[in-house]
CSV table of C-alpha atoms and ligand atoms in Angstrom, one decimal:
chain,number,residue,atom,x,y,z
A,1,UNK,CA,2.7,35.5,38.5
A,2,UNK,CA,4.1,38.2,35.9
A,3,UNK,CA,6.3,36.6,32.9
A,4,UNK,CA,9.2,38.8,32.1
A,5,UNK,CA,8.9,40.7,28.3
A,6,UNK,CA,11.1,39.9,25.6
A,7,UNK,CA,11.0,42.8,22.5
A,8,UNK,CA,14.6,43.9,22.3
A,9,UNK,CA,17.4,42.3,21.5
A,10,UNK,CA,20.9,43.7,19.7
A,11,UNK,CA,19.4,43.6,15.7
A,12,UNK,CA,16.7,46.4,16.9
A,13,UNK,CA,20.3,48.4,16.3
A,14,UNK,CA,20.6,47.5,12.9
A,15,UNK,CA,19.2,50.4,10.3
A,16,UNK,CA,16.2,49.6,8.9
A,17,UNK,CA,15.2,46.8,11.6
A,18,UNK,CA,11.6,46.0,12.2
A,19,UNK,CA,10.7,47.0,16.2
A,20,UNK,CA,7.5,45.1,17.3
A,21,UNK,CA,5.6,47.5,19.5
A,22,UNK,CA,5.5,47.0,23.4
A,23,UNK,CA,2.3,46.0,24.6
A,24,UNK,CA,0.0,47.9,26.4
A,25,UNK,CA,-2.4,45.2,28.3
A,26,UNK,CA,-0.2,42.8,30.4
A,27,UNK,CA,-1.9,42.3,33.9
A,28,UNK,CA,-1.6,39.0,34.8
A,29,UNK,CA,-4.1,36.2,35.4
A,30,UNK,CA,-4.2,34.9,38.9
A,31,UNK,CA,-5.8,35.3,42.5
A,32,UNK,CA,-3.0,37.9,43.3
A,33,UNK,CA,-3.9,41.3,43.9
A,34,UNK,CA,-4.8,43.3,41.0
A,35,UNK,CA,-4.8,40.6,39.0
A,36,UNK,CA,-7.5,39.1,36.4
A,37,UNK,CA,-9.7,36.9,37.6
A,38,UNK,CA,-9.9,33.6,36.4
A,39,UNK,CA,-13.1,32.7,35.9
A,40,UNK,CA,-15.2,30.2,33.5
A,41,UNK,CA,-17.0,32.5,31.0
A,42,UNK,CA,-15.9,36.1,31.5
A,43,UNK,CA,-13.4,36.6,28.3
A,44,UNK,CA,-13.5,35.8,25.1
A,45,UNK,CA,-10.5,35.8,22.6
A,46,UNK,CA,-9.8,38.3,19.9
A,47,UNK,CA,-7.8,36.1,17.4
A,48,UNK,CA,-7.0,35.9,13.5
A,49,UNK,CA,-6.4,32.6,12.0
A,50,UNK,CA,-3.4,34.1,10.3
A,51,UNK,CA,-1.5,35.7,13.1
A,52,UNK,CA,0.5,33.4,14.4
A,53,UNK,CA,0.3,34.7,18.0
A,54,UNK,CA,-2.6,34.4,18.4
A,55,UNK,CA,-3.3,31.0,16.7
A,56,UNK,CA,-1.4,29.5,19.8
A,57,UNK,CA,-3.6,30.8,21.9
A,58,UNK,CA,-6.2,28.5,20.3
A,59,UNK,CA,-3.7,25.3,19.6
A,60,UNK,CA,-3.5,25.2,23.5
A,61,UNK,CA,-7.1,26.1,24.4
A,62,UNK,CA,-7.8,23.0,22.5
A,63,UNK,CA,-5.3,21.0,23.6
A,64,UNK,CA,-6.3,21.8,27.3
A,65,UNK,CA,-10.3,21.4,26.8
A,66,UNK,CA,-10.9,25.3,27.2
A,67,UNK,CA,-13.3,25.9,24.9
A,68,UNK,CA,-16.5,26.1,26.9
A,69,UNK,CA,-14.2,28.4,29.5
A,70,UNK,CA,-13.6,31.2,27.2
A,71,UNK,CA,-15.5,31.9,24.2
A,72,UNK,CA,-13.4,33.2,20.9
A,73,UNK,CA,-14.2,36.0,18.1
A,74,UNK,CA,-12.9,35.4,14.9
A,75,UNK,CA,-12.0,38.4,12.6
A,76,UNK,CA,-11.5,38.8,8.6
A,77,UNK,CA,-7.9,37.4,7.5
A,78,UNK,CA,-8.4,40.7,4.8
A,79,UNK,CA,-7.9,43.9,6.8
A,80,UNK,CA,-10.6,46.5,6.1
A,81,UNK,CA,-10.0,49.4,4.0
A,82,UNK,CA,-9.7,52.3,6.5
A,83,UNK,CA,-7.1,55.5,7.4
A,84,UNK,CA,-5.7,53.0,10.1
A,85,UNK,CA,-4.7,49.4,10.3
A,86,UNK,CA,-8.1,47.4,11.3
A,87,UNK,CA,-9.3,44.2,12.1
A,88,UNK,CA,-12.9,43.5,11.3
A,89,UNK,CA,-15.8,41.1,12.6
A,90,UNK,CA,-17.0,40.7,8.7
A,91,UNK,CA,-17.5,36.9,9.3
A,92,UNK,CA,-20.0,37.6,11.5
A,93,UNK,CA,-23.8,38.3,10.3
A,94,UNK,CA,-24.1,41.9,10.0
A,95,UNK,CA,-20.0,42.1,10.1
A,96,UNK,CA,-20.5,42.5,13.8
A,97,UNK,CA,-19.3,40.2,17.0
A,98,UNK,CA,-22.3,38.5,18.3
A,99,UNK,CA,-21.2,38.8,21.5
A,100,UNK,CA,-19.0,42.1,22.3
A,101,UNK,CA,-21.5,43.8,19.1
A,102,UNK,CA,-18.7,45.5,17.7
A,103,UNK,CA,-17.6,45.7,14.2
A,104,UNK,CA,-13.7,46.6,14.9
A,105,UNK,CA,-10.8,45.5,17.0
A,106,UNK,CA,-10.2,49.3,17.6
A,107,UNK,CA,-13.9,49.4,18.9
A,108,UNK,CA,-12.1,47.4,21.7
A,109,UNK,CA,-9.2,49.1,22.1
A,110,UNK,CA,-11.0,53.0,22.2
A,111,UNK,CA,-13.5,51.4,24.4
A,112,UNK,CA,-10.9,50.6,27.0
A,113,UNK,CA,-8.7,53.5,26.9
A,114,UNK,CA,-10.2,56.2,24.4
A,115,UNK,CA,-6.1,58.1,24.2
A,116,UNK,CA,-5.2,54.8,22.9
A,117,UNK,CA,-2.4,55.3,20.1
A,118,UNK,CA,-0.9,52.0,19.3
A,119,UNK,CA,-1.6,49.4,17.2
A,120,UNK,CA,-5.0,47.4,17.0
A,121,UNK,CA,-3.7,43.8,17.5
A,122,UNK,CA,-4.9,40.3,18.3
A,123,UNK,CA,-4.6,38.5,20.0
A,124,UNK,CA,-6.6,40.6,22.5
A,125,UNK,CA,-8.5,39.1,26.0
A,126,UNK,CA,-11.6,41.0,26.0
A,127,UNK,CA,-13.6,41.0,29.7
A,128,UNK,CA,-17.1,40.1,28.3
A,129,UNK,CA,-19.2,42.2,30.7
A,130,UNK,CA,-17.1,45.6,30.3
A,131,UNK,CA,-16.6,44.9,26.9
A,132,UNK,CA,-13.4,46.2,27.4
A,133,UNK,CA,-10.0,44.9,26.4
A,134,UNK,CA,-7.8,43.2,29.4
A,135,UNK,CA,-4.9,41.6,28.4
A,136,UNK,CA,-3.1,41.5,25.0
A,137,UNK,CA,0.1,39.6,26.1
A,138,UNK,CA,0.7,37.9,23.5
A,139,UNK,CA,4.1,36.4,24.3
A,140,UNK,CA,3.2,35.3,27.8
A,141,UNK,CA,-0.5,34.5,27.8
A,142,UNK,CA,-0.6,30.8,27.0
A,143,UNK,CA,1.6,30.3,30.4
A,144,UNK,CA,-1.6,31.8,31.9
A,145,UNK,CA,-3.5,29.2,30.2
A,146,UNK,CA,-1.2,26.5,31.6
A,147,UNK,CA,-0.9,27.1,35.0
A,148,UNK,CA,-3.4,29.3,36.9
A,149,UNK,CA,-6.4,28.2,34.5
A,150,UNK,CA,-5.3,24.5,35.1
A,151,UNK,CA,-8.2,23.6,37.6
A,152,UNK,CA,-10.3,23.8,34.4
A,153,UNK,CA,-8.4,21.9,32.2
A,154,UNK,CA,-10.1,18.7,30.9
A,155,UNK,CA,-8.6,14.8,32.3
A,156,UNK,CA,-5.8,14.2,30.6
A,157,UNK,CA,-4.9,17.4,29.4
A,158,UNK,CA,-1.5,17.3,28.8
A,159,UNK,CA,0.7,19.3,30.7
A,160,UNK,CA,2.4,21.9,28.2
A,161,UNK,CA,4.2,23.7,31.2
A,162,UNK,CA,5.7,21.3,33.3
A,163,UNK,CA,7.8,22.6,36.9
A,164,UNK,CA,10.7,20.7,36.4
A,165,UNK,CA,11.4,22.2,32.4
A,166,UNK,CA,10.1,25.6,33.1
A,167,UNK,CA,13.6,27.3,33.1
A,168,UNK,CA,14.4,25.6,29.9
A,169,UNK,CA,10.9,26.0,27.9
A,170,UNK,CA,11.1,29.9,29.0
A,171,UNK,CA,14.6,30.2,27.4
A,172,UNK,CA,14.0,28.1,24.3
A,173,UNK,CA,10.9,30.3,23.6
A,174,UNK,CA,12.7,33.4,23.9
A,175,UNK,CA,15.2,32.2,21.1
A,176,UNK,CA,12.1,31.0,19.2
A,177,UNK,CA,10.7,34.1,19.2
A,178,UNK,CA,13.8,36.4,18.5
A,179,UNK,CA,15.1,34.2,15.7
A,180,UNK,CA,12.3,31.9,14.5
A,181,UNK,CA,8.8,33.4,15.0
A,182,UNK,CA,9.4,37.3,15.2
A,183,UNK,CA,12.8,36.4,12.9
A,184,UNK,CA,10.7,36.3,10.2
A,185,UNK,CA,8.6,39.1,10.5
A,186,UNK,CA,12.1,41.3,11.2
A,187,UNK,CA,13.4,39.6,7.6
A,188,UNK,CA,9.9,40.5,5.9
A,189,UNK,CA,9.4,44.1,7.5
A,190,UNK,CA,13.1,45.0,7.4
A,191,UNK,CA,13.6,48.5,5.2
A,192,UNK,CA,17.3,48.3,4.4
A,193,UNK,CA,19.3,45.4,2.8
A,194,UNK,CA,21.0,44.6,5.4
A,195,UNK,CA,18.3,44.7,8.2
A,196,UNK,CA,17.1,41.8,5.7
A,197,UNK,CA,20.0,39.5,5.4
A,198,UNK,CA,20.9,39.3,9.1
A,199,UNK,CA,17.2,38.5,9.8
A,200,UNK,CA,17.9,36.2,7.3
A,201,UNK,CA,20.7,34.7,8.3
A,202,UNK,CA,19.5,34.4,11.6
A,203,UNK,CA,16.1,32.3,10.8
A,204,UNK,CA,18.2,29.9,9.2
A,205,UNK,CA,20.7,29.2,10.9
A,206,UNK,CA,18.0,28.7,14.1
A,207,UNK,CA,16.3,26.4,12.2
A,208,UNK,CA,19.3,24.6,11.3
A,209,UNK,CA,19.8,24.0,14.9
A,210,UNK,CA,16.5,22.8,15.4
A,211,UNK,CA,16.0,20.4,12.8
A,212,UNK,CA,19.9,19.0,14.5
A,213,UNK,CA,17.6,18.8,17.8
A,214,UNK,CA,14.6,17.0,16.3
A,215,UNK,CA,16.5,14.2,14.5
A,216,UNK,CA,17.0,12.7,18.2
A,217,UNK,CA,13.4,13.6,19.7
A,218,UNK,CA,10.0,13.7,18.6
A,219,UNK,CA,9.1,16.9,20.5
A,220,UNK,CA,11.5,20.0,21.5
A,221,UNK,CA,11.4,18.5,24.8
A,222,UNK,CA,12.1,14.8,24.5
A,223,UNK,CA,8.9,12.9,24.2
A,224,UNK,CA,6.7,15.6,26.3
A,225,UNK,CA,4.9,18.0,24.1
A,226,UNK,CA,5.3,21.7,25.8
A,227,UNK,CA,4.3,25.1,25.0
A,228,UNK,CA,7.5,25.2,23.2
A,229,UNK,CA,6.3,23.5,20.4
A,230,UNK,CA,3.3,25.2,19.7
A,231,UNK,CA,5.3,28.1,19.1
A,232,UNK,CA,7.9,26.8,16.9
A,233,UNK,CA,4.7,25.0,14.9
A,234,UNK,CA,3.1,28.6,13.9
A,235,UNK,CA,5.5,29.4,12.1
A,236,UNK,CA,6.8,26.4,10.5
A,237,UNK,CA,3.0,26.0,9.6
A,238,UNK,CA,3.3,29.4,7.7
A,239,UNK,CA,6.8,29.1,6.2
A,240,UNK,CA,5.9,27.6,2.8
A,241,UNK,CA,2.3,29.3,2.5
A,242,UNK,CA,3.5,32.5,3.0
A,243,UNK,CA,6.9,33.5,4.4
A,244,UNK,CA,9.0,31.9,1.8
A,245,UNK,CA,7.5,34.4,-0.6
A,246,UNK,CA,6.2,37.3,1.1
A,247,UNK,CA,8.9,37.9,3.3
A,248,UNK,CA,11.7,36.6,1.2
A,249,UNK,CA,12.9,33.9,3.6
A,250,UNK,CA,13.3,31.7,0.6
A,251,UNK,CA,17.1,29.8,0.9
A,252,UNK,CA,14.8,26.6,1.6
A,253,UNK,CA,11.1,25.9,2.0
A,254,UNK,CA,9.8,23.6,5.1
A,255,UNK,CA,9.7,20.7,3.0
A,256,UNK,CA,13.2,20.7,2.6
A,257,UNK,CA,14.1,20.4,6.3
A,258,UNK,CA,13.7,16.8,6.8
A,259,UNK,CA,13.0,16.4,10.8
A,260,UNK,CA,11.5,19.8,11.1
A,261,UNK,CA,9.2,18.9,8.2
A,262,UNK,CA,8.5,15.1,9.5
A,263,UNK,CA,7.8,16.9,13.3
A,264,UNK,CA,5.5,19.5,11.3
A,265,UNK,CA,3.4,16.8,9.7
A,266,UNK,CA,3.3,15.0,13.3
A,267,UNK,CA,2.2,18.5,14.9
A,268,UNK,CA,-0.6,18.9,12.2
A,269,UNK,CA,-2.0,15.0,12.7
A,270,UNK,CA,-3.3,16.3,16.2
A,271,UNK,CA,-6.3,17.6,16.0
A,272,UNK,CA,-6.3,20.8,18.0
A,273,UNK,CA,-2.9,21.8,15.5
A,274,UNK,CA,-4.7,21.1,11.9
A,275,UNK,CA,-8.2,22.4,13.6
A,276,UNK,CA,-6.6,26.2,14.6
A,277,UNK,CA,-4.5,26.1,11.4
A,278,UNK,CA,-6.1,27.7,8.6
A,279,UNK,CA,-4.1,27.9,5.5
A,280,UNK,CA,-6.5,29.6,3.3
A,281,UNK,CA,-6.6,32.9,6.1
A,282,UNK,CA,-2.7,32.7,6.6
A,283,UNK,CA,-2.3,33.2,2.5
A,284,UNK,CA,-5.0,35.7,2.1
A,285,UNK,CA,-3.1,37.7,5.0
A,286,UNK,CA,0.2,37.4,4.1
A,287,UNK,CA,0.1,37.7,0.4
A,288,UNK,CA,-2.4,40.7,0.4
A,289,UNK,CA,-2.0,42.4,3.6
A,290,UNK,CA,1.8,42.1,3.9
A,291,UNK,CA,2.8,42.4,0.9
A,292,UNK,CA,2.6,45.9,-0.9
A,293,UNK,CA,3.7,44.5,-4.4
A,294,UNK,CA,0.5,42.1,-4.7
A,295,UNK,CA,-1.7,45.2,-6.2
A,296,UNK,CA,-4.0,43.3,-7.7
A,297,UNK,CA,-5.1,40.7,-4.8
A,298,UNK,CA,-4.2,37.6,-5.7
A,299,UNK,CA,-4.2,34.5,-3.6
A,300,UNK,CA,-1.6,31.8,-4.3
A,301,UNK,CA,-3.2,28.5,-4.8
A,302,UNK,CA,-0.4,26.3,-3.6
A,303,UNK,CA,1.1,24.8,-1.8
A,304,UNK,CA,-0.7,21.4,-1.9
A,305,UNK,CA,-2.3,20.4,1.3
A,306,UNK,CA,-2.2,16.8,0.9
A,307,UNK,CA,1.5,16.5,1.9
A,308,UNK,CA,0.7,17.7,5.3
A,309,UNK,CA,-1.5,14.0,5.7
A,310,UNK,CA,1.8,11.5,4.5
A,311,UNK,CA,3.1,9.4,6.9
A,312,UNK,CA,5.9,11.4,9.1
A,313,UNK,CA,7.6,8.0,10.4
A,314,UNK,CA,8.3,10.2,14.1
A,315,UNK,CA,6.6,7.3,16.4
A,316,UNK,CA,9.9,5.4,16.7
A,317,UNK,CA,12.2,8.1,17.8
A,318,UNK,CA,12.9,7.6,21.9
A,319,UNK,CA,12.8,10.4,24.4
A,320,UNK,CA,16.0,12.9,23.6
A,321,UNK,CA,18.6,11.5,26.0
A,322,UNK,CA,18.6,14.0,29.0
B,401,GSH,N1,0.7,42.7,20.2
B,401,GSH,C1,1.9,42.4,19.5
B,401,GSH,C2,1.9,41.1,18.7
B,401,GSH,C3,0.6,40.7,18.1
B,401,GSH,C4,0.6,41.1,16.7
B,401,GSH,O1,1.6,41.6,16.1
B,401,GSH,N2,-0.5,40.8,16.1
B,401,GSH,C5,-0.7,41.2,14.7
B,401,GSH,C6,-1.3,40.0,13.9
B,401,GSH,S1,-0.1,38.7,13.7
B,401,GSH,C7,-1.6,42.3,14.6
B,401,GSH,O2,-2.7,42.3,15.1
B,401,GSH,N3,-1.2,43.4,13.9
B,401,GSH,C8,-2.1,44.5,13.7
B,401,GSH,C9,-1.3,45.7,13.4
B,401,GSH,O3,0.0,45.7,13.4
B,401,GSH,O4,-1.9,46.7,13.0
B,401,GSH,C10,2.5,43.5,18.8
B,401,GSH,O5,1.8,44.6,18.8
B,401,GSH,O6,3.6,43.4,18.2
């Protein structure tokens, strides 16, 4: 099954807005025709510990038990000096993927469709034997993950999808994305003032709302943890280390929230959440990558990582009343 695509909405009118490029790879995984196979050991992740898309890829591969189904390439948090915007395998030996051997994300990308023009993103599903790049989907691919990859899920996985909230999850992640998760990005990369403020406006006033929901549940969705919170948690998990400061969403930090902070901490207690959540990549990206201004490099020490392991008190909330 095909998820629908969400990239516009009415602030792409606003001067100066930031547009997030369509993607180009979106076949589906399934047993449909033309579609991807799903099959143990074929793909292996492209991912970046500091983009947020992609890091929820890996939250739910390790909350499902995926990781001997797809293997996972890690690239550099620091994008590589070149004439075009990069992501290199320099954590590898050699700076080169010990699997696809390629040094570049573009490698990928040129391999699969030499005319390509867009950008070189991650997260990108590489098919391991073409070496070729089959799915960058970032919005919709962990609903691939949850349902037609389910028959290798371990015991117990949880189920992040569930039938009977499908509707809902799908509509709360497409507010998540507009005004929480892309919101910041349209409030960091916006080029006129006012481009800035609504994004602004917008992020905060979402997660105004949603610390209002959390006070009376422990999860977006009552007591079930869904795909829906792994979204809203990559970016609460890079609000203080990066986007307060590099892209100027700075009326409060995290820590001021207090359910959305308390469910933050709860999130970051599991271990597949703090495992895939690498704070020292998110600030090296944001803060030298993103952010023009920072000419000389530097990496903010802060925040102070112990307050992520106090007590968040969230057991005793009940199951949002339905
Ligand atoms: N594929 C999507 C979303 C994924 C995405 O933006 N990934 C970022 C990292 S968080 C990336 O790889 N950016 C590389 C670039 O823009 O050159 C897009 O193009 O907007």
């Amino acid at each position: 099954m095909a998820y629908k695509t969400w990239f516009q909405d009415e602030t792409n009118n606003i001067k100066g807005a930031f547009i997030r490029q369509q993607n180009r790879f979106t076949t589906p995984f399934g047993t449909g025709e033309g579609e991807l196979p799903v099959e143990a050991g074929r793909y292996r992740l492209i991912w970046s510990a500091a983009c947020p898309w992609a890091t929820r890829q890996m939250i739910v591969r390790s909350l499902l038990g995926l990781e001997e189904v797809f293997s996972v390439g890690l690239v550099d948090p620091i994008r590589p000096q070149k004439e075009y915007s990069d992501w290199a395998f320099t954590l590898d030996p050699d700076g080169v993927d010990p699997v696809l051997k390629v040094k570049y994300v573009s490698d990928l990308y040129l391999k699969t469709d030499p005319a390509y023009t867009g950008r070189f993103t991650v997260p990108a599903i590489v098919d391991i034997p073409s070496g070729t790049v089959v799915n960058n989907d970032y919005f919709n691919l962990s609903y691939y993950w949850e349902t037609v990859w389910q028959d290798f899920h371990k015991p117990g996985a949880p189920d992040l999808f569930p039938e009977d909230l499908r509707e809902d999850i799908i509509a709360l992640n497409g507010v998540i994305f507009h005004e929480v998760n892309n919101g910041v990005y349209k409030a960091g990369f916006a080029r006129t003032q006012e481009a800035y403020e609504a994004a602004y406006y917008t992020v905060f006033k979402r997660l105004d709302w949603l610390d209002g929901r959390l006070s009376q549940s422990r999860y977006l969705f009552g007591s079930r943890l869904t795909d829906s919170d792994i979204r809203l948690w990559v970016t609460l998990a890079r609000f203080d280390a990066a986007y307060y400061n590099a892209f100027r969403v700075n009326r409060n930090r995290l820590i001021d929230f207090p359910n959305l902070w308390a469910y933050s901490r709860d999130l970051y207690q599991i271990p597949a959440f703090r495992e895939n959540t690498h704070f020292d990549h998110i600030k090296a990206h944001y803060h030298v990558c993103c952010d023009p201004g920072n000419i000389f490099g530097i990496i903010p020490k802060g925040p102070d990582l112990s307050r992520w392991d106090t007590p968040h008190g969230r057991e005793k909330l009940a199951a949002r009343p339905e």
